[in-house]
PDB file of C-alpha atoms in Angstrom:
ATOM      1  CA  UNK K   1      45.593 -73.286 -27.413  1.00  0.00           C
ATOM      2  CA  UNK K   2      43.861 -71.488 -24.570  1.00  0.00           C
ATOM      3  CA  UNK K   3      46.423 -72.927 -22.160  1.00  0.00           C
ATOM      4  CA  UNK K   4      49.313 -71.749 -24.354  1.00  0.00           C
ATOM      5  CA  UNK K   5      47.760 -68.268 -24.558  1.00  0.00           C
ATOM      6  CA  UNK K   6      47.448 -68.134 -20.785  1.00  0.00           C
ATOM      7  CA  UNK K   7      51.078 -69.211 -20.407  1.00  0.00           C
ATOM      8  CA  UNK K   8      52.173 -66.420 -22.746  1.00  0.00           C
ATOM      9  CA  UNK K   9      50.211 -63.917 -20.673  1.00  0.00           C
ATOM     10  CA  UNK K  10      51.885 -65.117 -17.482  1.00  0.00           C
ATOM     11  CA  UNK K  11      55.286 -65.024 -19.163  1.00  0.00           C
ATOM     12  CA  UNK K  12      54.852 -61.358 -20.111  1.00  0.00           C
ATOM     13  CA  UNK K  13      54.242 -60.256 -16.491  1.00  0.00           C
ATOM     14  CA  UNK K  14      57.842 -60.662 -15.196  1.00  0.00           C
ATOM     15  CA  UNK K  15      59.178 -58.688 -18.149  1.00  0.00           C
ATOM     16  CA  UNK K  16      56.696 -55.880 -17.553  1.00  0.00           C
ATOM     17  CA  UNK K  17      57.652 -55.752 -13.867  1.00  0.00           C
ATOM     18  CA  UNK K  18      61.379 -55.758 -14.627  1.00  0.00           C
ATOM     19  CA  UNK K  19      60.912 -53.076 -17.271  1.00  0.00           C
ATOM     20  CA  UNK K  20      58.990 -50.947 -14.769  1.00  0.00           C
ATOM     21  CA  UNK K  21      61.831 -51.282 -12.231  1.00  0.00           C
ATOM     22  CA  UNK K  22      64.435 -50.330 -14.834  1.00  0.00           C
ATOM     23  CA  UNK K  23      62.445 -47.274 -15.926  1.00  0.00           C
ATOM     24  CA  UNK K  24      61.906 -46.233 -12.313  1.00  0.00           C
ATOM     25  CA  UNK K  25      65.635 -46.547 -11.638  1.00  0.00           C
ATOM     26  CA  UNK K  26      66.443 -44.340 -14.627  1.00  0.00           C
ATOM     27  CA  UNK K  27      63.836 -41.759 -13.651  1.00  0.00           C
ATOM     28  CA  UNK K  28      64.695 -41.526  -9.934  1.00  0.00           C
ATOM     29  CA  UNK K  29      68.448 -41.955 -10.265  1.00  0.00           C
ATOM     30  CA  UNK K  30      68.283 -44.567  -7.500  1.00  0.00           C
ATOM     31  CA  UNK K  31      68.851 -48.261  -7.895  1.00  0.00           C
ATOM     32  CA  UNK K  32      66.854 -48.954  -4.717  1.00  0.00           C
ATOM     33  CA  UNK K  33      63.387 -47.386  -4.721  1.00  0.00           C
ATOM     34  CA  UNK K  34      61.731 -49.746  -2.232  1.00  0.00           C
ATOM     35  CA  UNK K  35      62.754 -52.602   0.031  1.00  0.00           C
ATOM     36  CA  UNK K  36      61.739 -55.174  -2.582  1.00  0.00           C
ATOM     37  CA  UNK K  37      64.534 -53.944  -4.850  1.00  0.00           C
ATOM     38  CA  UNK K  38      67.261 -54.727  -2.278  1.00  0.00           C
ATOM     39  CA  UNK K  39      66.238 -55.106   1.366  1.00  0.00           C
ATOM     40  CA  UNK K  40      69.758 -55.262   2.818  1.00  0.00           C
ATOM     41  CA  UNK K  41      70.943 -52.469   0.534  1.00  0.00           C
ATOM     42  CA  UNK K  42      68.062 -50.249   1.583  1.00  0.00           C
ATOM     43  CA  UNK K  43      68.912 -50.811   5.263  1.00  0.00           C
ATOM     44  CA  UNK K  44      72.512 -49.744   4.629  1.00  0.00           C
ATOM     45  CA  UNK K  45      71.403 -46.708   2.628  1.00  0.00           C
ATOM     46  CA  UNK K  46      69.004 -45.657   5.407  1.00  0.00           C
ATOM     47  CA  UNK K  47      71.780 -45.951   7.997  1.00  0.00           C
ATOM     48  CA  UNK K  48      74.187 -43.960   5.829  1.00  0.00           C
ATOM     49  CA  UNK K  49      71.572 -41.262   5.201  1.00  0.00           C
ATOM     50  CA  UNK K  50      71.059 -40.867   8.956  1.00  0.00           C
ATOM     51  CA  UNK K  51      74.817 -40.628   9.462  1.00  0.00           C
ATOM     52  CA  UNK K  52      75.146 -38.030   6.689  1.00  0.00           C
ATOM     53  CA  UNK K  53      72.412 -35.867   8.231  1.00  0.00           C
ATOM     54  CA  UNK K  54      74.068 -36.124  11.667  1.00  0.00           C
ATOM     55  CA  UNK K  55      77.397 -35.097  10.136  1.00  0.00           C
ATOM     56  CA  UNK K  56      75.756 -32.114   8.438  1.00  0.00           C
ATOM     57  CA  UNK K  57      74.316 -30.956  11.768  1.00  0.00           C
ATOM     58  CA  UNK K  58      77.663 -31.560  13.483  1.00  0.00           C
ATOM     59  CA  UNK K  59      79.384 -29.252  10.983  1.00  0.00           C
ATOM     60  CA  UNK K  60      76.686 -26.605  11.497  1.00  0.00           C
ATOM     61  CA  UNK K  61      77.114 -26.831  15.274  1.00  0.00           C
ATOM     62  CA  UNK K  62      80.906 -26.623  14.994  1.00  0.00           C
ATOM     63  CA  UNK K  63      80.633 -23.518  12.815  1.00  0.00           C
ATOM     64  CA  UNK K  64      78.262 -21.946  15.340  1.00  0.00           C
ATOM     65  CA  UNK K  65      80.803 -22.687  18.083  1.00  0.00           C
ATOM     66  CA  UNK K  66      83.567 -21.117  15.979  1.00  0.00           C
ATOM     67  CA  UNK K  67      81.479 -17.973  15.492  1.00  0.00           C
ATOM     68  CA  UNK K  68      80.773 -17.853  19.225  1.00  0.00           C
ATOM     69  CA  UNK K  69      84.480 -18.074  20.059  1.00  0.00           C
ATOM     70  CA  UNK K  70      85.324 -15.406  17.492  1.00  0.00           C
ATOM     71  CA  UNK K  71      82.755 -13.123  19.113  1.00  0.00           C
ATOM     72  CA  UNK K  72      84.277 -13.732  22.545  1.00  0.00           C
ATOM     73  CA  UNK K  73      87.794 -13.155  21.229  1.00  0.00           C
ATOM     74  CA  UNK K  74      86.814  -9.920  19.477  1.00  0.00           C
ATOM     75  CA  UNK K  75      85.374  -8.522  22.703  1.00  0.00           C
ATOM     76  CA  UNK K  76      88.424  -9.765  24.631  1.00  0.00           C
ATOM     77  CA  UNK K  77      90.616  -7.800  22.233  1.00  0.00           C
ATOM     78  CA  UNK K  78      88.563  -4.666  22.882  1.00  0.00           C
ATOM     79  CA  UNK K  79      88.968  -5.183  26.633  1.00  0.00           C
ATOM     80  CA  UNK K  80      92.709  -5.664  26.124  1.00  0.00           C
ATOM     81  CA  UNK K  81      92.929  -2.348  24.274  1.00  0.00           C
ATOM     82  CA  UNK K  82      90.992  -0.639  27.055  1.00  0.00           C
ATOM     83  CA  UNK K  83      93.335  -2.095  29.680  1.00  0.00           C
ATOM     84  CA  UNK K  84      96.329  -0.885  27.711  1.00  0.00           C
ATOM     85  CA  UNK K  85      94.868   2.621  27.831  1.00  0.00           C
ATOM     86  CA  UNK K  86      94.345   2.296  31.594  1.00  0.00           C
ATOM     87  CA  UNK K  87      97.972   1.249  31.932  1.00  0.00           C
ATOM     88  CA  UNK K  88      99.019   4.406  30.077  1.00  0.00           C
ATOM     89  CA  UNK K  89      96.864   6.536  32.364  1.00  0.00           C
ATOM     90  CA  UNK K  90      98.285   4.929  35.495  1.00  0.00           C
ATOM     91  CA  UNK K  91     101.820   5.595  34.271  1.00  0.00           C
ATOM     92  CA  UNK K  92     100.941   9.218  33.558  1.00  0.00           C
ATOM     93  CA  UNK K  93      99.474   9.580  37.032  1.00  0.00           C
ATOM     94  CA  UNK K  94     102.792   8.479  38.549  1.00  0.00           C
ATOM     95  CA  UNK K  95     104.528  11.520  37.077  1.00  0.00           C
ATOM     96  CA  UNK K  96     105.524  13.876  39.891  1.00  0.00           C
ATOM     97  CA  UNK K  97     104.934  16.919  37.719  1.00  0.00           C
ATOM     98  CA  UNK K  98     101.166  16.311  37.738  1.00  0.00           C
ATOM     99  CA  UNK K  99      98.996  18.202  40.196  1.00  0.00           C
ATOM    100  CA  UNK K 100      96.217  16.575  42.204  1.00  0.00           C
ATOM    101  CA  UNK K 101      93.678  18.224  39.899  1.00  0.00           C
ATOM    102  CA  UNK K 102      95.385  16.760  36.850  1.00  0.00           C
ATOM    103  CA  UNK K 103      95.495  13.313  38.457  1.00  0.00           C
ATOM    104  CA  UNK K 104      91.802  13.673  39.228  1.00  0.00           C
ATOM    105  CA  UNK K 105      91.104  14.273  35.540  1.00  0.00           C
ATOM    106  CA  UNK K 106      93.195  11.234  34.623  1.00  0.00           C
ATOM    107  CA  UNK K 107      91.296   9.190  37.197  1.00  0.00           C
ATOM    108  CA  UNK K 108      87.966  10.229  35.683  1.00  0.00           C
ATOM    109  CA  UNK K 109      89.062   8.737  32.362  1.00  0.00           C
ATOM    110  CA  UNK K 110      90.391   5.709  34.253  1.00  0.00           C
ATOM    111  CA  UNK K 111      87.031   5.120  35.948  1.00  0.00           C
ATOM    112  CA  UNK K 112      85.238   5.499  32.618  1.00  0.00           C
ATOM    113  CA  UNK K 113      87.612   2.890  31.195  1.00  0.00           C
ATOM    114  CA  UNK K 114      86.661   0.449  33.955  1.00  0.00           C
ATOM    115  CA  UNK K 115      82.990   1.004  33.094  1.00  0.00           C
ATOM    116  CA  UNK K 116      83.738   0.321  29.434  1.00  0.00           C
ATOM    117  CA  UNK K 117      85.390  -2.977  30.341  1.00  0.00           C
ATOM    118  CA  UNK K 118      82.291  -4.021  32.263  1.00  0.00           C
ATOM    119  CA  UNK K 119      80.078  -2.955  29.369  1.00  0.00           C
ATOM    120  CA  UNK K 120      82.055  -5.189  27.014  1.00  0.00           C
ATOM    121  CA  UNK K 121      81.936  -8.082  29.480  1.00  0.00           C
ATOM    122  CA  UNK K 122      78.229  -7.718  30.231  1.00  0.00           C
ATOM    123  CA  UNK K 123      76.987  -7.040  26.704  1.00  0.00           C
ATOM    124  CA  UNK K 124      79.018  -9.516  24.653  1.00  0.00           C
ATOM    125  CA  UNK K 125      76.669 -12.320  23.646  1.00  0.00           C
ATOM    126  CA  UNK K 126      75.980 -14.884  20.950  1.00  0.00           C
ATOM    127  CA  UNK K 127      72.385 -15.805  20.174  1.00  0.00           C
ATOM    128  CA  UNK K 128      71.361 -14.376  23.531  1.00  0.00           C
ATOM    129  CA  UNK K 129      74.086 -16.238  25.467  1.00  0.00           C
ATOM    130  CA  UNK K 130      76.343 -14.023  27.606  1.00  0.00           C
ATOM    131  CA  UNK K 131      79.958 -14.933  26.946  1.00  0.00           C
ATOM    132  CA  UNK K 132      82.263 -12.916  29.226  1.00  0.00           C
ATOM    133  CA  UNK K 133      80.468 -12.264  32.527  1.00  0.00           C
ATOM    134  CA  UNK K 134      80.382 -15.743  34.141  1.00  0.00           C
ATOM    135  CA  UNK K 135      76.732 -16.312  33.222  1.00  0.00           C
ATOM    136  CA  UNK K 136      77.945 -19.086  30.922  1.00  0.00           C
ATOM    137  CA  UNK K 137      81.318 -20.412  32.115  1.00  0.00           C
ATOM    138  CA  UNK K 138      81.069 -23.374  29.734  1.00  0.00           C
ATOM    139  CA  UNK K 139      78.986 -24.377  26.738  1.00  0.00           C
ATOM    140  CA  UNK K 140      78.636 -27.743  25.001  1.00  0.00           C
ATOM    141  CA  UNK K 141      78.914 -28.085  21.224  1.00  0.00           C
ATOM    142  CA  UNK K 142      77.259 -31.264  19.916  1.00  0.00           C
ATOM    143  CA  UNK K 143      79.398 -32.631  17.073  1.00  0.00           C
ATOM    144  CA  UNK K 144      77.564 -35.944  16.764  1.00  0.00           C
ATOM    145  CA  UNK K 145      76.109 -38.821  18.777  1.00  0.00           C
ATOM    146  CA  UNK K 146      78.267 -39.229  21.903  1.00  0.00           C
ATOM    147  CA  UNK K 147      80.629 -36.524  20.616  1.00  0.00           C
ATOM    148  CA  UNK K 148      80.553 -33.216  22.484  1.00  0.00           C
ATOM    149  CA  UNK K 149      83.118 -30.435  22.746  1.00  0.00           C
ATOM    150  CA  UNK K 150      82.910 -28.272  25.876  1.00  0.00           C
ATOM    151  CA  UNK K 151      84.019 -24.663  25.441  1.00  0.00           C
ATOM    152  CA  UNK K 152      85.404 -22.754  28.425  1.00  0.00           C
ATOM    153  CA  UNK K 153      84.550 -19.044  28.555  1.00  0.00           C
ATOM    154  CA  UNK K 154      86.321 -16.436  30.718  1.00  0.00           C
ATOM    155  CA  UNK K 155      84.860 -13.929  33.163  1.00  0.00           C
ATOM    156  CA  UNK K 156      86.309 -10.547  32.179  1.00  0.00           C
ATOM    157  CA  UNK K 157      84.302  -8.259  34.439  1.00  0.00           C
ATOM    158  CA  UNK K 158      86.360  -5.835  36.527  1.00  0.00           C
ATOM    159  CA  UNK K 159      85.227  -7.672  39.641  1.00  0.00           C
ATOM    160  CA  UNK K 160      86.666 -10.944  38.363  1.00  0.00           C
ATOM    161  CA  UNK K 161      89.827  -9.190  37.173  1.00  0.00           C
ATOM    162  CA  UNK K 162      90.281  -7.582  40.588  1.00  0.00           C
ATOM    163  CA  UNK K 163      90.051  -4.029  39.267  1.00  0.00           C
ATOM    164  CA  UNK K 164      86.773  -2.964  40.886  1.00  0.00           C
ATOM    165  CA  UNK K 165      87.385  -0.033  43.251  1.00  0.00           C
ATOM    166  CA  UNK K 166      90.854   0.787  41.930  1.00  0.00           C
ATOM    167  CA  UNK K 167      91.878   4.363  41.122  1.00  0.00           C
ATOM    168  CA  UNK K 168      94.868   6.456  40.098  1.00  0.00           C
ATOM    169  CA  UNK K 169      94.048   9.534  42.171  1.00  0.00           C
ATOM    170  CA  UNK K 170      97.419   9.306  43.947  1.00  0.00           C
ATOM    171  CA  UNK K 171     100.919   8.424  42.835  1.00  0.00           C
ATOM    172  CA  UNK K 172     101.035   5.300  45.006  1.00  0.00           C
ATOM    173  CA  UNK K 173      97.620   4.096  43.836  1.00  0.00           C
ATOM    174  CA  UNK K 174      98.621   4.607  40.227  1.00  0.00           C
ATOM    175  CA  UNK K 175     101.815   2.607  40.730  1.00  0.00           C
ATOM    176  CA  UNK K 176      99.964  -0.269  42.403  1.00  0.00           C
ATOM    177  CA  UNK K 177      97.211  -0.456  39.811  1.00  0.00           C
ATOM    178  CA  UNK K 178      99.653  -0.386  36.897  1.00  0.00           C
ATOM    179  CA  UNK K 179     101.352  -3.506  38.234  1.00  0.00           C
ATOM    180  CA  UNK K 180      97.924  -5.082  38.671  1.00  0.00           C
ATOM    181  CA  UNK K 181      96.922  -4.226  35.102  1.00  0.00           C
ATOM    182  CA  UNK K 182     100.105  -5.831  33.789  1.00  0.00           C
ATOM    183  CA  UNK K 183      99.119  -9.074  35.523  1.00  0.00           C
ATOM    184  CA  UNK K 184      95.553  -8.822  34.190  1.00  0.00           C
ATOM    185  CA  UNK K 185      96.803  -8.331  30.632  1.00  0.00           C
ATOM    186  CA  UNK K 186      98.785 -11.547  31.021  1.00  0.00           C
ATOM    187  CA  UNK K 187      95.673 -13.386  32.210  1.00  0.00           C
ATOM    188  CA  UNK K 188      93.603 -12.123  29.283  1.00  0.00           C
ATOM    189  CA  UNK K 189      96.373 -13.088  26.879  1.00  0.00           C
ATOM    190  CA  UNK K 190      96.219 -16.633  28.263  1.00  0.00           C
ATOM    191  CA  UNK K 191      92.427 -16.562  28.025  1.00  0.00           C
ATOM    192  CA  UNK K 192      92.553 -15.496  24.381  1.00  0.00           C
ATOM    193  CA  UNK K 193      95.075 -18.225  23.652  1.00  0.00           C
ATOM    194  CA  UNK K 194      92.592 -20.738  25.085  1.00  0.00           C
ATOM    195  CA  UNK K 195      89.796 -19.286  22.936  1.00  0.00           C
ATOM    196  CA  UNK K 196      92.035 -19.641  19.888  1.00  0.00           C
ATOM    197  CA  UNK K 197      92.966 -23.202  20.777  1.00  0.00           C
ATOM    198  CA  UNK K 198      89.306 -24.143  21.197  1.00  0.00           C
ATOM    199  CA  UNK K 199      88.496 -22.487  17.881  1.00  0.00           C
ATOM    200  CA  UNK K 200      91.226 -24.496  16.144  1.00  0.00           C
ATOM    201  CA  UNK K 201      89.824 -27.642  17.736  1.00  0.00           C
ATOM    202  CA  UNK K 202      86.373 -26.958  16.302  1.00  0.00           C
ATOM    203  CA  UNK K 203      87.821 -26.156  12.868  1.00  0.00           C
ATOM    204  CA  UNK K 204      89.618 -29.504  12.936  1.00  0.00           C
ATOM    205  CA  UNK K 205      86.446 -31.281  14.080  1.00  0.00           C
ATOM    206  CA  UNK K 206      84.392 -29.630  11.325  1.00  0.00           C
ATOM    207  CA  UNK K 207      86.949 -30.608   8.674  1.00  0.00           C
ATOM    208  CA  UNK K 208      86.952 -34.180   9.969  1.00  0.00           C
ATOM    209  CA  UNK K 209      83.159 -34.330   9.862  1.00  0.00           C
ATOM    210  CA  UNK K 210      83.123 -32.959   6.312  1.00  0.00           C
ATOM    211  CA  UNK K 211      85.619 -35.622   5.217  1.00  0.00           C
ATOM    212  CA  UNK K 212      83.490 -38.312   6.866  1.00  0.00           C
ATOM    213  CA  UNK K 213      80.447 -36.832   5.151  1.00  0.00           C
ATOM    214  CA  UNK K 214      82.091 -37.073   1.726  1.00  0.00           C
ATOM    215  CA  UNK K 215      83.043 -40.702   2.388  1.00  0.00           C
ATOM    216  CA  UNK K 216      79.550 -41.559   3.631  1.00  0.00           C
ATOM    217  CA  UNK K 217      77.932 -39.980   0.581  1.00  0.00           C
ATOM    218  CA  UNK K 218      80.360 -41.803  -1.712  1.00  0.00           C
ATOM    219  CA  UNK K 219      79.535 -45.150  -0.093  1.00  0.00           C
ATOM    220  CA  UNK K 220      75.793 -44.457  -0.289  1.00  0.00           C
ATOM    221  CA  UNK K 221      76.162 -43.456  -3.921  1.00  0.00           C
ATOM    222  CA  UNK K 222      77.959 -46.689  -4.779  1.00  0.00           C
ATOM    223  CA  UNK K 223      75.164 -48.719  -3.196  1.00  0.00           C
ATOM    224  CA  UNK K 224      72.132 -46.694  -4.211  1.00  0.00           C
ATOM    225  CA  UNK K 225      72.823 -44.640  -7.330  1.00  0.00           C
ATOM    226  CA  UNK K 226      71.733 -45.881 -10.734  1.00  0.00           C
ATOM    227  CA  UNK K 227      74.472 -47.222 -13.017  1.00  0.00           C
ATOM    228  CA  UNK K 228      73.108 -45.525 -16.120  1.00  0.00           C
ATOM    229  CA  UNK K 229      75.250 -47.377 -18.669  1.00  0.00           C
ATOM    230  CA  UNK K 230      74.227 -50.762 -17.282  1.00  0.00           C
ATOM    231  CA  UNK K 231      70.613 -49.766 -16.667  1.00  0.00           C
ATOM    232  CA  UNK K 232      70.098 -48.394 -20.187  1.00  0.00           C
ATOM    233  CA  UNK K 233      71.378 -51.721 -21.524  1.00  0.00           C
ATOM    234  CA  UNK K 234      69.003 -53.556 -19.175  1.00  0.00           C
ATOM    235  CA  UNK K 235      66.156 -51.343 -20.345  1.00  0.00           C
ATOM    236  CA  UNK K 236      66.778 -52.222 -23.999  1.00  0.00           C
ATOM    237  CA  UNK K 237      66.960 -55.921 -23.125  1.00  0.00           C
ATOM    238  CA  UNK K 238      63.741 -55.826 -21.097  1.00  0.00           C
ATOM    239  CA  UNK K 239      61.950 -53.961 -23.881  1.00  0.00           C
ATOM    240  CA  UNK K 240      63.001 -56.623 -26.397  1.00  0.00           C
ATOM    241  CA  UNK K 241      61.848 -59.431 -24.095  1.00  0.00           C
ATOM    242  CA  UNK K 242      58.587 -57.682 -23.304  1.00  0.00           C
ATOM    243  CA  UNK K 243      57.856 -56.896 -26.967  1.00  0.00           C
ATOM    244  CA  UNK K 244      58.647 -60.475 -27.967  1.00  0.00           C
ATOM    245  CA  UNK K 245      56.340 -61.789 -25.265  1.00  0.00           C
ATOM    246  CA  UNK K 246      53.527 -59.481 -26.365  1.00  0.00           C
ATOM    247  CA  UNK K 247      54.032 -60.485 -30.006  1.00  0.00           C
ATOM    248  CA  UNK K 248      53.941 -64.172 -29.056  1.00  0.00           C
ATOM    249  CA  UNK K 249      50.730 -63.616 -27.132  1.00  0.00           C
ATOM    250  CA  UNK K 250      49.160 -61.806 -30.093  1.00  0.00           C
ATOM    251  CA  UNK K 251      50.187 -64.580 -32.506  1.00  0.00           C
ATOM    252  CA  UNK K 252      48.816 -67.322 -30.287  1.00  0.00           C
ATOM    253  CA  UNK K 253      45.572 -65.443 -29.827  1.00  0.00           C
ATOM    254  CA  UNK K 254      45.299 -65.145 -33.607  1.00  0.00           C
ATOM    255  CA  UNK K 255      46.014 -68.852 -34.071  1.00  0.00           C
ATOM    256  CA  UNK K 256      43.425 -69.668 -31.459  1.00  0.00           C
ATOM    257  CA  UNK K 257      40.900 -67.486 -33.316  1.00  0.00           C
ATOM    258  CA  UNK K 258      41.622 -69.273 -36.606  1.00  0.00           C
ATOM    259  CA  UNK K 259      41.277 -72.763 -35.160  1.00  0.00           C
ATOM    260  CA  UNK K 260      38.160 -72.159 -33.089  1.00  0.00           C
ATOM    261  CA  UNK K 261      35.742 -71.998 -36.120  1.00  0.00           C
ATOM    262  CA  UNK K 262      37.097 -75.324 -37.393  1.00  0.00           C
ATOM    263  CA  UNK K 263      36.249 -76.963 -34.096  1.00  0.00           C
ATOM    264  CA  UNK K 264      32.707 -75.723 -34.325  1.00  0.00           C
TER     265      UNK K 264
END
């Protein structure tokens, strides 16, 4: 009888262990809580979790790049508006009805406009990074392992635009600088188009990463998440088996207790 009792005790252990695993799965929401549950599955889940985190960071980096480009484009628009005003002033200065004193006043505003352009170019920054003064001609955006997007940034200082030292103090100077400003406006328009194209590229990359992220999470969920309908059924089954095993053990212990006095 002692041997049978011991066997019943041993038989109850697997049921207790299985019941513990089922309860843990229901509590945690994860089918795999340690490598013993599913070693290969856990390896896949770990790899997918790493990929998901990388994709999350890639999206964050892409959004930061988009914000950077929007900052650069906003300042470029302000510079464009300032150049348009300088073009108006240069056209005014070409008017033969203006006196030298009047042209001098126009030129004062013109020179102040050039300073404003430089202020925009020198002060525009993102997270401490200068964007429009050639300090940072290019910047890398890390979208993932071995996946980097390089952003090209323009130099919009008056020196780079060829406007340093220009004036509209005379009719001929005003005529020459107006033609120059027209060319510069074309260059900035091209530069802004490039900023927009790069922004669209990052938006597309971010959307792609988010789609990959959804797919990765779905795959991980299929492997790792608890199937509650199945697991609740397993829990009921394991409880029945465990209770039956415990009852059998109790009965055999009782039988053993009844027989033992007879043997004495």
